[in-house]
mmCIF file of C-alpha atoms and ligand atoms in Angstrom:
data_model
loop_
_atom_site.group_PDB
_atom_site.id
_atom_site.type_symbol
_atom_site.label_atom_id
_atom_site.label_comp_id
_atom_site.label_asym_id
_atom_site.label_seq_id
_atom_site.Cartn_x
_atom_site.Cartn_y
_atom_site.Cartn_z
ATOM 1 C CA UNK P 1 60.702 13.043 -114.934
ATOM 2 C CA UNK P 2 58.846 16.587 -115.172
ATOM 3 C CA UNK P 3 62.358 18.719 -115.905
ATOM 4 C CA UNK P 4 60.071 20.728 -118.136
ATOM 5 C CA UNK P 5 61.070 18.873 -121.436
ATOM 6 C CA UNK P 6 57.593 17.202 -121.423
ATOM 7 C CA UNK P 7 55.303 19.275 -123.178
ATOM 8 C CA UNK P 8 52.582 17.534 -121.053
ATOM 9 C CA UNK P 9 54.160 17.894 -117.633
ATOM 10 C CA UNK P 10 54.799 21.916 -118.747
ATOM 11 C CA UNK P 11 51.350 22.518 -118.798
ATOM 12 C CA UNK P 12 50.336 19.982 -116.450
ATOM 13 C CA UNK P 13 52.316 21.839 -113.897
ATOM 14 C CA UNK P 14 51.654 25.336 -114.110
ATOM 15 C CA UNK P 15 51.281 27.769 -111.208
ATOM 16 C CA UNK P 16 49.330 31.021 -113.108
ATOM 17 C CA UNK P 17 45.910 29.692 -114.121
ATOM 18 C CA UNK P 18 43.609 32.299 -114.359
ATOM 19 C CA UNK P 19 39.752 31.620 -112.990
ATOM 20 C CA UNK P 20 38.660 32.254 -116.667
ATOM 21 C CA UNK P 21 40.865 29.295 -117.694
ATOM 22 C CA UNK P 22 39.891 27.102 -114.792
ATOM 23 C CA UNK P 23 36.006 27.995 -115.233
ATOM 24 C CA UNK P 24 36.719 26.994 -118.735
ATOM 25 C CA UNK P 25 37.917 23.400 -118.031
ATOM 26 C CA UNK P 26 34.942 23.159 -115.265
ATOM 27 C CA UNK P 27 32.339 24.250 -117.330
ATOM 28 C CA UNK P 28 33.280 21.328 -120.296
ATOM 29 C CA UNK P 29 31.365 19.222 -120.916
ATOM 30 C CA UNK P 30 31.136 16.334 -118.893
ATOM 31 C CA UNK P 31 32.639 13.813 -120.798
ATOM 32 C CA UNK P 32 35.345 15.106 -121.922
ATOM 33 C CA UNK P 33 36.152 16.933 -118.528
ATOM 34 C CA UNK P 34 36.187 13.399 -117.082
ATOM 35 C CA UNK P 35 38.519 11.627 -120.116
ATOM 36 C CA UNK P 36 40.912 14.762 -119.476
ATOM 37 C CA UNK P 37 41.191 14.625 -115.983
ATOM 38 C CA UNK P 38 41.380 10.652 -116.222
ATOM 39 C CA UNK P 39 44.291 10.492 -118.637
ATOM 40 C CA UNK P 40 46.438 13.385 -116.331
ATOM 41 C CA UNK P 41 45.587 10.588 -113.437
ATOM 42 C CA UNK P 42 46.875 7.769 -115.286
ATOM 43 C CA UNK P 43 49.685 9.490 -116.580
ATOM 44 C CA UNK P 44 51.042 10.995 -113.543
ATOM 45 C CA UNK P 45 49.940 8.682 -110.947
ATOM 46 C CA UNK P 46 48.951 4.654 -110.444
ATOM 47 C CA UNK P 47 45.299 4.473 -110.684
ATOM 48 C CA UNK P 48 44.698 1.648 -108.684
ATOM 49 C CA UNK P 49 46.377 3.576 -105.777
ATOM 50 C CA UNK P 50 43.645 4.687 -103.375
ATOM 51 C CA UNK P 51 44.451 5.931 -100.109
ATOM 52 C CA UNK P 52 42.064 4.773 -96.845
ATOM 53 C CA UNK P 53 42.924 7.504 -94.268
ATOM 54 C CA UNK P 54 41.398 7.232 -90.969
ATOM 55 C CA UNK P 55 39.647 10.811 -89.333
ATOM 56 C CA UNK P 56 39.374 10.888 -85.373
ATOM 57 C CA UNK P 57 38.421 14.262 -83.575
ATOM 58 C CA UNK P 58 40.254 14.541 -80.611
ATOM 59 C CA UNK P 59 38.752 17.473 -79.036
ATOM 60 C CA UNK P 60 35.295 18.360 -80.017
ATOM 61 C CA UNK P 61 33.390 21.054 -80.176
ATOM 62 C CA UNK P 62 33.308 25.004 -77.483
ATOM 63 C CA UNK P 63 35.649 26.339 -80.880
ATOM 64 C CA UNK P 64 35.730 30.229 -80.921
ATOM 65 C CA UNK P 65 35.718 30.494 -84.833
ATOM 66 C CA UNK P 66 32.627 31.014 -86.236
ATOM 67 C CA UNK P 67 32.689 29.073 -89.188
ATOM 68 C CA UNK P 68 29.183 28.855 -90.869
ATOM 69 C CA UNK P 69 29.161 24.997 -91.646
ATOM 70 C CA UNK P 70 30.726 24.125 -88.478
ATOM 71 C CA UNK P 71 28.814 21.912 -86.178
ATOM 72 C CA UNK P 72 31.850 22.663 -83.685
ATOM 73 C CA UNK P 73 31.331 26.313 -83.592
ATOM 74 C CA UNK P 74 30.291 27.342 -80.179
ATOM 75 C CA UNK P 75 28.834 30.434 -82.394
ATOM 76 C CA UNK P 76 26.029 28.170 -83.103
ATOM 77 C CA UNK P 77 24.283 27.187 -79.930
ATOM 78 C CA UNK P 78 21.666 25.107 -81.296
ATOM 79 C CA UNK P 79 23.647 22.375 -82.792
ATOM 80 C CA UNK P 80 23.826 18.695 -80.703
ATOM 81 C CA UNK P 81 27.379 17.205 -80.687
ATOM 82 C CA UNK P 82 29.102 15.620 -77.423
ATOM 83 C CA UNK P 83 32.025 18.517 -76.757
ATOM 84 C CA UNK P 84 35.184 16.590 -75.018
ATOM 85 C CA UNK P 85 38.110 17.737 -74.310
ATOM 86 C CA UNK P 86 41.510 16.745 -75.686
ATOM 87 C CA UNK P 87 41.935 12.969 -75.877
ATOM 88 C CA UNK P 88 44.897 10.966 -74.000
ATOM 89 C CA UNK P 89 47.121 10.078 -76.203
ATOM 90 C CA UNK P 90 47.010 6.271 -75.103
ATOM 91 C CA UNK P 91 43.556 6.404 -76.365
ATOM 92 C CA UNK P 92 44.195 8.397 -79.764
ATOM 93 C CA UNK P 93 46.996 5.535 -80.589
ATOM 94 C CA UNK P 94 44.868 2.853 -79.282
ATOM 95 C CA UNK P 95 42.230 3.979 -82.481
ATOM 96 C CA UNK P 96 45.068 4.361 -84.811
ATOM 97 C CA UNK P 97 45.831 0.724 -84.627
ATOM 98 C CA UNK P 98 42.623 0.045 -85.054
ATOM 99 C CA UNK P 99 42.426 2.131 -87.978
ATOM 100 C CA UNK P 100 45.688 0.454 -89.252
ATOM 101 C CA UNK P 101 44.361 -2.900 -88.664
ATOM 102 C CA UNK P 102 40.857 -1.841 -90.676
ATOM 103 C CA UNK P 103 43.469 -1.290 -93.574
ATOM 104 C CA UNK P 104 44.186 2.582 -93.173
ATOM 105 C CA UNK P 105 47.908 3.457 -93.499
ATOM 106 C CA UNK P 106 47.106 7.663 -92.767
ATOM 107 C CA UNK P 107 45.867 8.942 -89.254
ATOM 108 C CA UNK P 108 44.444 12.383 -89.472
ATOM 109 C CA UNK P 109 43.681 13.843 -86.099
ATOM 110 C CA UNK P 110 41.659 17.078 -86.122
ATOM 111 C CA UNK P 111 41.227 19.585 -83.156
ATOM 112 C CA UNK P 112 38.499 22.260 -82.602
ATOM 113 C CA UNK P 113 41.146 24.931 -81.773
ATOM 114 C CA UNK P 114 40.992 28.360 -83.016
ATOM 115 C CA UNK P 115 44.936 28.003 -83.262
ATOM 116 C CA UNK P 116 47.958 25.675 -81.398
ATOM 117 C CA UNK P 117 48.860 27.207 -78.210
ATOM 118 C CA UNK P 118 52.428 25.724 -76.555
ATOM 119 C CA UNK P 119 51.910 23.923 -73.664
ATOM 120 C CA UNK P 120 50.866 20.166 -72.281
ATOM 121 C CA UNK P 121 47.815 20.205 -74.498
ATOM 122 C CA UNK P 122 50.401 20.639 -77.591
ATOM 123 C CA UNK P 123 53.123 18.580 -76.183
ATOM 124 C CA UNK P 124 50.563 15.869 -76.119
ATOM 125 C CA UNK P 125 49.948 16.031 -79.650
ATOM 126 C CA UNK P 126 53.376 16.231 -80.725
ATOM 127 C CA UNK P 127 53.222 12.649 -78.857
ATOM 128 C CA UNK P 128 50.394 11.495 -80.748
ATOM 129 C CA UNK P 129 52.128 11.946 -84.350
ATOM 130 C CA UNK P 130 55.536 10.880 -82.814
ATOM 131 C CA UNK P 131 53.194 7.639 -82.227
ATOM 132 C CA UNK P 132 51.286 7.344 -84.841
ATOM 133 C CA UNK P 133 54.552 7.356 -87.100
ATOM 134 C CA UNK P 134 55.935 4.766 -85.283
ATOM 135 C CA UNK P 135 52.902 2.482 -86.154
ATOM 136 C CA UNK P 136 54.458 2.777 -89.302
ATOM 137 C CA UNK P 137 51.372 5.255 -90.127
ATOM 138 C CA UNK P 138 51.104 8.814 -91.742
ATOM 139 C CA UNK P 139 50.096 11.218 -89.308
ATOM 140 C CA UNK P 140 48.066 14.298 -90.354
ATOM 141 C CA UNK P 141 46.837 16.845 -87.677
ATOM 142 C CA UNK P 142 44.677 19.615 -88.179
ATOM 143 C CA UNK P 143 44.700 21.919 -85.508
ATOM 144 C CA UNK P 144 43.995 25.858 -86.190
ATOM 145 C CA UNK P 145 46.332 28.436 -86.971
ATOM 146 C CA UNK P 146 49.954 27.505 -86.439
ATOM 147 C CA UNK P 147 53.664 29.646 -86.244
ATOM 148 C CA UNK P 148 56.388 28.749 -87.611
ATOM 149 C CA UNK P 149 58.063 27.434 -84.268
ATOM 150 C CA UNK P 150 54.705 25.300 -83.614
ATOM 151 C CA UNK P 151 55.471 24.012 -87.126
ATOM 152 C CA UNK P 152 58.804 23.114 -86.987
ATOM 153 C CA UNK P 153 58.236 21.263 -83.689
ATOM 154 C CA UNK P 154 55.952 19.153 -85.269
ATOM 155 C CA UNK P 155 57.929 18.647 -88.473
ATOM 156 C CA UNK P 156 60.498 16.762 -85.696
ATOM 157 C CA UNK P 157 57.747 14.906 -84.451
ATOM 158 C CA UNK P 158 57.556 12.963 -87.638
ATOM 159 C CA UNK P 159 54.084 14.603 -89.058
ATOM 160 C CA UNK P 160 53.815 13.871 -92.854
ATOM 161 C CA UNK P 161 51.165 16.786 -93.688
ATOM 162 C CA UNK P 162 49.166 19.358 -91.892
ATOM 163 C CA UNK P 163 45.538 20.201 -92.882
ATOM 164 C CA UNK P 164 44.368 23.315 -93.397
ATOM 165 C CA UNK P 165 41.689 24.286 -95.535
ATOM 166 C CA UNK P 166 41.256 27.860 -97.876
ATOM 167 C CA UNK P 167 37.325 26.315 -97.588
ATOM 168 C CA UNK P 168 36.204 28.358 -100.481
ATOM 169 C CA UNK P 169 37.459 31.487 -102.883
ATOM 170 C CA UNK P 170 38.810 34.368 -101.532
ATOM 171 C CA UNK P 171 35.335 36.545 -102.412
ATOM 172 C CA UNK P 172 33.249 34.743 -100.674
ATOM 173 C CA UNK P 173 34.931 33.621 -97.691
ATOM 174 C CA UNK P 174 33.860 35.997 -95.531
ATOM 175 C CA UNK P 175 30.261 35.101 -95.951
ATOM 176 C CA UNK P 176 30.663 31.936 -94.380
ATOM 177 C CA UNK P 177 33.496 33.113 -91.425
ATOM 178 C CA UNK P 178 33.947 36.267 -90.024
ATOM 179 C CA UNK P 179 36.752 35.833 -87.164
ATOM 180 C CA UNK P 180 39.633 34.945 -89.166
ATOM 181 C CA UNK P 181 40.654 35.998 -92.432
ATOM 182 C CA UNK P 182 41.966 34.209 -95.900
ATOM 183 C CA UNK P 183 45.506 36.155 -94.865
ATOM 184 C CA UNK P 184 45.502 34.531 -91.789
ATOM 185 C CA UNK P 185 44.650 30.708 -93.598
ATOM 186 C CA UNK P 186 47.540 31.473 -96.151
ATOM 187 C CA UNK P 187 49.976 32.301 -93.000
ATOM 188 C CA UNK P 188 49.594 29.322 -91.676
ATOM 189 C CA UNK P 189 49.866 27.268 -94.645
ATOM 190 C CA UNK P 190 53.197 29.160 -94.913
ATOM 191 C CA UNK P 191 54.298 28.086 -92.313
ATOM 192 C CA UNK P 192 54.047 24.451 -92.934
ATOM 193 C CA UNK P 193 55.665 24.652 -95.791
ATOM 194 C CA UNK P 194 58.606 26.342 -94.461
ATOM 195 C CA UNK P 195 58.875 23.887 -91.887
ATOM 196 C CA UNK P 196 58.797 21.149 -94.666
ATOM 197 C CA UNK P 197 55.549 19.350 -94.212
ATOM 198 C CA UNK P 198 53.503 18.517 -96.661
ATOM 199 C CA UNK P 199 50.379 20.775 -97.378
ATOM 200 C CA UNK P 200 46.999 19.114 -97.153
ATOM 201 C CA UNK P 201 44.853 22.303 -98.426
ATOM 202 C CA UNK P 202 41.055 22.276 -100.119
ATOM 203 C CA UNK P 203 37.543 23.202 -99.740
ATOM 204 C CA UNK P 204 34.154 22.591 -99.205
ATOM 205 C CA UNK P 205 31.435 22.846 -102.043
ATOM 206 C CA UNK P 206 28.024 23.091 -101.530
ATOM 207 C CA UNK P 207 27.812 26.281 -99.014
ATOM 208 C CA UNK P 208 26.070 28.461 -101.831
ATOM 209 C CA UNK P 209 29.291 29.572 -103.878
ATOM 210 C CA UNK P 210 29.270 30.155 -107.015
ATOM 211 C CA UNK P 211 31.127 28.301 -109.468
ATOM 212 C CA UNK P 212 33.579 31.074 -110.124
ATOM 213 C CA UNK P 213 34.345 31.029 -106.360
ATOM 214 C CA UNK P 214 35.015 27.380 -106.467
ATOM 215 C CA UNK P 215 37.276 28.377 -109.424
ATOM 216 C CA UNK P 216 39.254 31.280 -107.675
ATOM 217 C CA UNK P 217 39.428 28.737 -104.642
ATOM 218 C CA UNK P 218 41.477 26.223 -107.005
ATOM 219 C CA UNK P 219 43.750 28.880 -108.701
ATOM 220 C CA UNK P 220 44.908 30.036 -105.030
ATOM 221 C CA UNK P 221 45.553 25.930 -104.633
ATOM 222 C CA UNK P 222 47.198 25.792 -108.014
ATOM 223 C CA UNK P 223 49.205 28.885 -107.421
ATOM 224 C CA UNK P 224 51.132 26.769 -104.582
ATOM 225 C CA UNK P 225 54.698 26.393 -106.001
ATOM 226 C CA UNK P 226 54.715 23.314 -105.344
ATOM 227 C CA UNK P 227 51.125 21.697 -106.052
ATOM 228 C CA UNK P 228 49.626 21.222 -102.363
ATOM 229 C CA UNK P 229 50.855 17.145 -102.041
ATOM 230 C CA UNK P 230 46.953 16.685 -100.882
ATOM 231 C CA UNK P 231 43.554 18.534 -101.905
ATOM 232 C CA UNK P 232 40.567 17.554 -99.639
ATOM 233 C CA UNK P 233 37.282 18.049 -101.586
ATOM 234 C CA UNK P 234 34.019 17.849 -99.271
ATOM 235 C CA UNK P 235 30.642 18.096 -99.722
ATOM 236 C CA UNK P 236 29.210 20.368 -97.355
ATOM 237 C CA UNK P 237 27.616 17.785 -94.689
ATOM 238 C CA UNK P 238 24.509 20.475 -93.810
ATOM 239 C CA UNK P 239 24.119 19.820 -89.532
ATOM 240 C CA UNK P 240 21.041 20.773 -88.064
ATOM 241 C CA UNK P 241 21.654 23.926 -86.207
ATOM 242 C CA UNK P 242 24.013 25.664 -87.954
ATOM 243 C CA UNK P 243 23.607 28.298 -90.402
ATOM 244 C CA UNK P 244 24.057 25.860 -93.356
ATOM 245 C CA UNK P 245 22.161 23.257 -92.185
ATOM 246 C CA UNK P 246 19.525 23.862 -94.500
ATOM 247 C CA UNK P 247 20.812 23.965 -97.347
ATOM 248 C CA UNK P 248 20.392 21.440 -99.862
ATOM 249 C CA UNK P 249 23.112 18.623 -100.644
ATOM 250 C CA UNK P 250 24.952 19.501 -103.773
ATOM 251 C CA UNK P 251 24.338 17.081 -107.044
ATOM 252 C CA UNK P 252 27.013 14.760 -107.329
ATOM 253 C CA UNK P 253 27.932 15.629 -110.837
ATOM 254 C CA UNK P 254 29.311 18.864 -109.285
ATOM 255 C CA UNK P 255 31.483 16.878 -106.871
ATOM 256 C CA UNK P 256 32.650 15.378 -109.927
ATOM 257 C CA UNK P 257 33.173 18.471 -111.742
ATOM 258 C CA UNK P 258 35.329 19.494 -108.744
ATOM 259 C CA UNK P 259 37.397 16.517 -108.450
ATOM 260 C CA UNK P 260 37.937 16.259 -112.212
ATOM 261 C CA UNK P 261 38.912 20.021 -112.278
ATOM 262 C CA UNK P 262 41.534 19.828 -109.190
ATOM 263 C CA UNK P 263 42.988 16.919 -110.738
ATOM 264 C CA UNK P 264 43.779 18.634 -113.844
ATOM 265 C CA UNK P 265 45.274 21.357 -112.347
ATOM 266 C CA UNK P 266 46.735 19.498 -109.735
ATOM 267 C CA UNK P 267 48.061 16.150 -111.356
ATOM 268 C CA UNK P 268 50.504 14.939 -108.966
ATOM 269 C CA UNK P 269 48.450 15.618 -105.783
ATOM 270 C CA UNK P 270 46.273 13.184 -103.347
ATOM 271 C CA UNK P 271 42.439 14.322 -104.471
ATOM 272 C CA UNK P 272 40.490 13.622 -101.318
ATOM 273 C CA UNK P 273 36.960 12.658 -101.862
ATOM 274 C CA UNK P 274 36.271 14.139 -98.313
ATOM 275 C CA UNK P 275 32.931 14.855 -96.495
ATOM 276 C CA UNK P 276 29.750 14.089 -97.718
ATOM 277 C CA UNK P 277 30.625 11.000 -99.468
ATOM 278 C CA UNK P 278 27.698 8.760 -97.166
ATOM 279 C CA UNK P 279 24.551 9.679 -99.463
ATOM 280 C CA UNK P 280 26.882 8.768 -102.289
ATOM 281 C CA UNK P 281 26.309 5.543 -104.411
ATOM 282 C CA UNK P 282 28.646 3.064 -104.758
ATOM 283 C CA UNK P 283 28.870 4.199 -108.813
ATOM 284 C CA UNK P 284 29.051 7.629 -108.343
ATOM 285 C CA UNK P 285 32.126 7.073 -105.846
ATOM 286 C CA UNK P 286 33.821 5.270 -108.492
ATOM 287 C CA UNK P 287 32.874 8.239 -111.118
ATOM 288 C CA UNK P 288 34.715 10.455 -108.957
ATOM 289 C CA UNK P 289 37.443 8.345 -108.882
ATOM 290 C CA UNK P 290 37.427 8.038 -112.684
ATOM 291 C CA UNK P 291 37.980 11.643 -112.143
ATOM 292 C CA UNK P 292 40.547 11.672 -110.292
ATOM 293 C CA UNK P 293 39.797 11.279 -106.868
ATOM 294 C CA UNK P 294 42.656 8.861 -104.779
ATOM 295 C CA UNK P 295 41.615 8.927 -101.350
ATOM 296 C CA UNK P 296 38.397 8.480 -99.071
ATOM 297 C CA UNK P 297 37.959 8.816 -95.277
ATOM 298 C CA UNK P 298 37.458 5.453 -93.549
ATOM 299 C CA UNK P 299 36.002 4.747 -90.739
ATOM 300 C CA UNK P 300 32.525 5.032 -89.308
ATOM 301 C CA UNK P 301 32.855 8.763 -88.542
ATOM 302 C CA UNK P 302 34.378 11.857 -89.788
ATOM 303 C CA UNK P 303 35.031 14.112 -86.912
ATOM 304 C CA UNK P 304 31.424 14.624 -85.684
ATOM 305 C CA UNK P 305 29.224 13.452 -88.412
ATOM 306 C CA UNK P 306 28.625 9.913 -89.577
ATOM 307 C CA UNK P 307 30.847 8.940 -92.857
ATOM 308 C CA UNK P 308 30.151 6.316 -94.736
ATOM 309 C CA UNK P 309 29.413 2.954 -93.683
ATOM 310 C CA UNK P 310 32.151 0.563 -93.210
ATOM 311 C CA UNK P 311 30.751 -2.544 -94.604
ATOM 312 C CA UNK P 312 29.764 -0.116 -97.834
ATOM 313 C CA UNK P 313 33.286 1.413 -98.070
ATOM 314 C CA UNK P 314 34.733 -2.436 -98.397
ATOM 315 C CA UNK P 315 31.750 -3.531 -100.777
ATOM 316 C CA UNK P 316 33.350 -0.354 -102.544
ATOM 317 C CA UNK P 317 37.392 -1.430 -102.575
ATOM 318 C CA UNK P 318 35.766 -5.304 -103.752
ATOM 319 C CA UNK P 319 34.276 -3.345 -106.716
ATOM 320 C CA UNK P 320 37.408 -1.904 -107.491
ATOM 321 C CA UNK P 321 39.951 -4.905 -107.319
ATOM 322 C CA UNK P 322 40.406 -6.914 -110.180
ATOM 323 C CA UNK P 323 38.365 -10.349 -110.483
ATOM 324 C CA UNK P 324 39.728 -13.739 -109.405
ATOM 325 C CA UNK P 325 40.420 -15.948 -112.627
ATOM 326 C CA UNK P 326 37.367 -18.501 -113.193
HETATM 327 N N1 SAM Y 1 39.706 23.767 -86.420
HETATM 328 C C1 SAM Y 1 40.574 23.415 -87.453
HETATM 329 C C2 SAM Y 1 40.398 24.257 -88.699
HETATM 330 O O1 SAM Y 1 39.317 24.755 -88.954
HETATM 331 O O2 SAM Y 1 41.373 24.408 -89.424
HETATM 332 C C3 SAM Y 1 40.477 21.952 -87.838
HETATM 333 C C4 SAM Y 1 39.182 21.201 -87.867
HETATM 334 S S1 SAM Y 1 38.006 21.673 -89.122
HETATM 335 C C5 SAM Y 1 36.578 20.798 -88.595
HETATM 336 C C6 SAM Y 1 38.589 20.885 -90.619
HETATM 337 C C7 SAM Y 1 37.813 21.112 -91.895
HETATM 338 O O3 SAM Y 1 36.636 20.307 -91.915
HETATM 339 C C8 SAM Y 1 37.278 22.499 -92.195
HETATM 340 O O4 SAM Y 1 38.252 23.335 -92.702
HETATM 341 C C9 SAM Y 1 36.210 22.218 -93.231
HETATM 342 O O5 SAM Y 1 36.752 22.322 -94.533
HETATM 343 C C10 SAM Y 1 35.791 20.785 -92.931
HETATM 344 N N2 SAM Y 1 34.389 20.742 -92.447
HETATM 345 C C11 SAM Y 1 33.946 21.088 -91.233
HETATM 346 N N3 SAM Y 1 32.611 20.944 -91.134
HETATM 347 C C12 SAM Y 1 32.187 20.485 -92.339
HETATM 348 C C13 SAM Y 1 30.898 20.156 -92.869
HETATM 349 N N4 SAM Y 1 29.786 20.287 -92.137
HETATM 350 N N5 SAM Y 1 30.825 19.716 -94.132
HETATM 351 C C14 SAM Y 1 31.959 19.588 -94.875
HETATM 352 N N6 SAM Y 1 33.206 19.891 -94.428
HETATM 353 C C15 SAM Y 1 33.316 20.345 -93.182
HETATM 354 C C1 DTB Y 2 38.810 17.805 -94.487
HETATM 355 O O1 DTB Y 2 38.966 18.551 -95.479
HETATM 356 N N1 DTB Y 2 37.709 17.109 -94.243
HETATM 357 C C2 DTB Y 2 37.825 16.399 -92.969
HETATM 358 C C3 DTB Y 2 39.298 16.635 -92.611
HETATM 359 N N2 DTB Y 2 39.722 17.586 -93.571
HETATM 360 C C4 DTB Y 2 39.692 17.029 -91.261
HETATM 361 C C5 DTB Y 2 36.823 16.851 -91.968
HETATM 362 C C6 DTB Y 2 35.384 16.770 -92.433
HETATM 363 C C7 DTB Y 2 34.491 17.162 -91.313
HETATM 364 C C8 DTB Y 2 33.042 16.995 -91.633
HETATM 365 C C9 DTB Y 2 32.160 17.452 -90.547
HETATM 366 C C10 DTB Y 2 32.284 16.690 -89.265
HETATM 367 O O2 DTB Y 2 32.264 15.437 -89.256
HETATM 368 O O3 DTB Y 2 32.346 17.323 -88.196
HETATM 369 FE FE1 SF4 Y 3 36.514 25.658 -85.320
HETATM 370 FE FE2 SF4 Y 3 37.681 24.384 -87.378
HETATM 371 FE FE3 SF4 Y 3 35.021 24.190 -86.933
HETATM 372 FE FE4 SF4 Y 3 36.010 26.488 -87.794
HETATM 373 S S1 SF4 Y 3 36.058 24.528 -88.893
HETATM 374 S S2 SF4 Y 3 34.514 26.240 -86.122
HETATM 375 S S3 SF4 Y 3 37.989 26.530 -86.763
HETATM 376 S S4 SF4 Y 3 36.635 23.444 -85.609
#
């Protein structure tokens, strides 16, 4: 195991990248970016392990935050989603076993909440995991800021990981939100740890970063001791309405870029290929999967924007399983 003996787990596994080194490994070229990330996959994980979660919003939209690619933002007034409030939990179990069914074994549930405030509304979603788990599911919530108490409450309820995103690097966060700060991300994320659940922490690419701010986002990931256990990598999906809804979709070579660089840093964790992944070709999928990616979103919807179509996503897992003998 990684007791530091392995030369290749030492640096595998290290905690202090700078953004010059990670920019370095980035910028490569492509080729060899992709062989390097590919044999830290293979080494450190089983390749032919990739994970279907299932995404369901359970309350939508009227969110305080002001998040700049957020069609949830009530900041943005112009954008058209259905707002609902918080699901019953009946209902939000009844889709997990359909999701289970479809051949998902992870329910994420996300919430347009600014942060968790005790009470029914919370109680309810403690239910939800506590369900969810006993499907014999994982059960990831995303819900806003969190304390520790609020964590630790839902670290009984069974949850496996909590998702919270650092979105982008620290120097050009605030260009995209303005009501809460990186501090208050990295609280949070504190407090999941300390409670014990697993860290499900990325970004978003595509919002008019730089490269070194994609970078300085991963050596803030990296500089988890340990590794977050998953690293959701989206695509900016640009909605109609709010301030990045113009902006162009990024070229897929830099999702792969991104994926190939997380994995390197980050060779033991889950590398979600996240939002964005419905204008993708079959081939290019697989590319970023060559690169490390081990997860997609399944499922005909994200939270509020279409994903990726079902009957695609299984002509996608055919592609990938072996071939019967002839
Ligand atoms: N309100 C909670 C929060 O912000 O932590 C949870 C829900 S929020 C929608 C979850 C994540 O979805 C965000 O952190 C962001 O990374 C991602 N996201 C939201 N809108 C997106 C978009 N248009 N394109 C890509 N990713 C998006
Ligand atoms: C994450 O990093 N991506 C997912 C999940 N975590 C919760 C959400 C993507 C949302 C895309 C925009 C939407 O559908 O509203
Ligand atoms: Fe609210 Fe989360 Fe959307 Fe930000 S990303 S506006 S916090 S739902």
């Amino acid at each position: 195991m990684h007791d530091g003996t392995d030369d290749r787990a030492h640096f595998s596994f290290r905690h202090d990248w700078t953004v010059e080194e990670i920019l370095a490994i980035h910028d490569l070229p492509l080729l060899e970016l992709i062989s390097r990330a590919n044999a830290l996959h293979r080494a450190h994980q089983d390749v032919g392990d990739v994970q279907k979660a299932s995404l369901l919003s359970i309350k939508t939209g009227h969110c305080p935050e002001d998040c700049g690619y957020c069609p949830q933002s009530s900041h943005h007034g112009d954008v058209d989603i259905e707002a609902a409030d918080l699901m019953r939990v009946d209902h939000v179990l009844e889709k997990a076993k359909l999701a289970r069914a479809a051949g998902a074994d992870r329910f994420c549930m996300g919430a347009a909440w600014r942060q968790v405030r005790d009470g029914a509304e919370f109680d309810a979603v403690l239910d939800m995991v506590k369900g969810v788990r006993a499907l014999g599911m994982e059960a990831c919530v995303t819900l806003g800021m969190l304390n520790e108490s609020q964590a630790q409450r839902l670290k009984q309820a069974g949850l496996t990981a909590y998702n919270h995103n650092l979105d982008t690097g620290p120097d050009y966060y605030g260009e995209i939100i303005s009501t809460r700060t990186y501090d208050d991300r990295l609280e949070t994320l504190a407090a999941v740890r300390g409670a014990g659940i697993e860290m499900c922490c990325g970004g978003i690419i595509g919002m008019g970063e730089s490269t070194a701010d994609r970078a300085a986002m991963l050596r803030v990931l990296a500089a988890f001791d340990p590794h977050p256990e998953s690293v959701p990598i989206n695509a900016l999906v640009p909605v109609a309405g709010t301030p990045l809804g113009q902006r162009e979709r990024v070229d897929p070579l830099d999702l792969v870029r991104m994926i190939a660089t997380t994995r390197i840093l980050m060779p033991k964790a889950r590398v979600r290929l996240s939002a964005g992944r419905s204008d993708l070709s079959r081939e290019t999928q697989i590319l970023c999967m060559v690169a490390g990616a081990n997860s997609i979103f399944y499922g005909e919807t994200l939270l509020t924007t279409p994903n990726a179509e079902v009957h695609a996503d299984n002509a996608l897992f055919a592609a990938l399983a072996g071939l019967a003998p002839r």
